[in-house]
C-alpha positions as a printed NumPy array, in Angstrom:
array([[ -21.9  ,   28.107,  -98.561],
       [ -23.351,   31.152, -100.267],
       [ -21.605,   34.131, -101.847],
       [ -24.607,   36.453, -101.674],
       [ -25.172,   39.492, -103.846],
       [ -28.679,   40.075, -102.473],
       [ -30.079,   38.37 ,  -99.392],
       [ -33.581,   39.85 ,  -99.519],
       [ -35.313,   36.509, -100.16 ],
       [ -32.909,   34.46 ,  -98.039],
       [ -35.212,   34.036,  -95.   ],
       [ -38.069,   32.794,  -97.206],
       [ -35.829,   30.38 ,  -99.116],
       [ -34.3  ,   28.994,  -95.909],
       [ -37.787,   28.517,  -94.443],
       [ -38.875,   26.763,  -97.624],
       [ -35.909,   24.384,  -97.602],
       [ -36.53 ,   23.614,  -93.941],
       [ -40.203,   22.97 ,  -94.611],
       [ -39.234,   20.151,  -96.995],
       [ -37.835,   18.087,  -94.095],
       [ -40.234,   15.19 ,  -93.693],
       [ -41.953,   16.066,  -96.97 ],
       [ -39.243,   14.334,  -99.012],
       [ -38.567,   10.769,  -97.888],
       [ -35.227,   10.498,  -96.123],
       [ -34.631,   14.268,  -95.809],
       [ -34.101,   14.29 ,  -92.06 ],
       [ -32.754,   17.688,  -90.987],
       [ -31.909,   21.217,  -92.081],
       [ -29.759,   23.798,  -90.294],
       [ -28.65 ,   27.224,  -91.526],
       [ -26.947,   30.376,  -90.369],
       [ -24.306,   33.037,  -90.987],
       [ -20.739,   31.946,  -91.686],
       [ -18.501,   33.191,  -88.859],
       [ -15.401,   32.16 ,  -90.892],
       [ -13.294,   31.638,  -87.753],
       [ -10.329,   30.355,  -89.802],
       [ -10.535,   33.001,  -92.517],
       [ -10.929,   30.445,  -95.315],
       [ -14.326,   31.421,  -96.754],
       [ -14.659,   35.207,  -96.448],
       [ -16.736,   35.515,  -99.62 ],
       [ -19.379,   33.072,  -98.39 ],
       [ -21.524,   34.859,  -95.826],
       [ -24.109,   32.171,  -95.182],
       [ -24.441,   28.399,  -95.202],
       [ -26.764,   25.517,  -94.622],
       [ -26.587,   21.778,  -93.994],
       [ -29.114,   19.231,  -95.18 ],
       [ -29.015,   15.68 ,  -93.8  ],
       [ -30.33 ,   12.694,  -95.722],
       [ -30.835,    9.071,  -94.771],
       [ -29.03 ,    7.802,  -97.875],
       [ -27.975,    8.668, -101.406],
       [ -31.425,    7.863, -102.806],
       [ -32.909,   10.476, -100.454],
       [ -30.383,   13.074, -101.643],
       [ -31.279,   12.241, -105.232],
       [ -35.003,   12.582, -104.472],
       [ -34.346,   16.008, -102.9  ],
       [ -32.244,   17.113, -105.879],
       [ -35.016,   16.159, -108.296],
       [ -37.921,   17.533, -106.265],
       [ -39.577,   20.469, -108.077],
       [ -40.069,   22.359, -104.792],
       [ -36.339,   22.141, -104.052],
       [ -35.508,   23.12 , -107.624],
       [ -37.736,   26.218, -107.409],
       [ -36.153,   27.283, -104.113],
       [ -32.701,   26.545, -105.539],
       [ -33.452,   28.791, -108.502],
       [ -34.303,   31.619, -106.134],
       [ -31.089,   30.977, -104.216],
       [ -29.005,   31.009, -107.407],
       [ -30.54 ,   34.375, -108.326],
       [ -29.326,   35.825, -105.001],
       [ -25.691,   34.753, -105.41 ],
       [ -22.743,   36.48 , -107.046],
       [ -22.071,   34.533, -110.233],
       [ -25.355,   32.634, -109.999],
       [ -24.693,   28.951, -109.417],
       [ -20.96 ,   29.65 , -109.201],
       [ -21.698,   31.628, -106.023],
       [ -22.806,   28.463, -104.241],
       [ -20.253,   26.043, -102.79 ],
       [ -21.754,   22.553, -102.469],
       [ -20.175,   19.624, -100.668],
       [ -21.969,   16.269, -100.636],
       [ -20.306,   14.397,  -97.787],
       [ -20.985,   10.761,  -97.009],
       [ -20.494,    9.843,  -93.363],
       [ -20.821,    6.646,  -91.41 ],
       [ -20.506,    3.041,  -92.484]])
């Protein structure tokens, strides 16, 4: 979830993150969109995205990929408080 100060580069960054699907082994899907905040729990976070990975090693490869890091740096620059303006949850599902 993103607490945006400036969303001018957001479309380009979201496209870039989506373009990495299939380019990084095990990075299987990317979805993004505005936060509708139906329960009123995240009003400061206007936008969010979900990345899906095959396993923890794939997540680690994504985290260490220089293309992801460059896009992440641009995203941090757009958020209130820099990195503190990004809420990250790494959720493991399934067996």
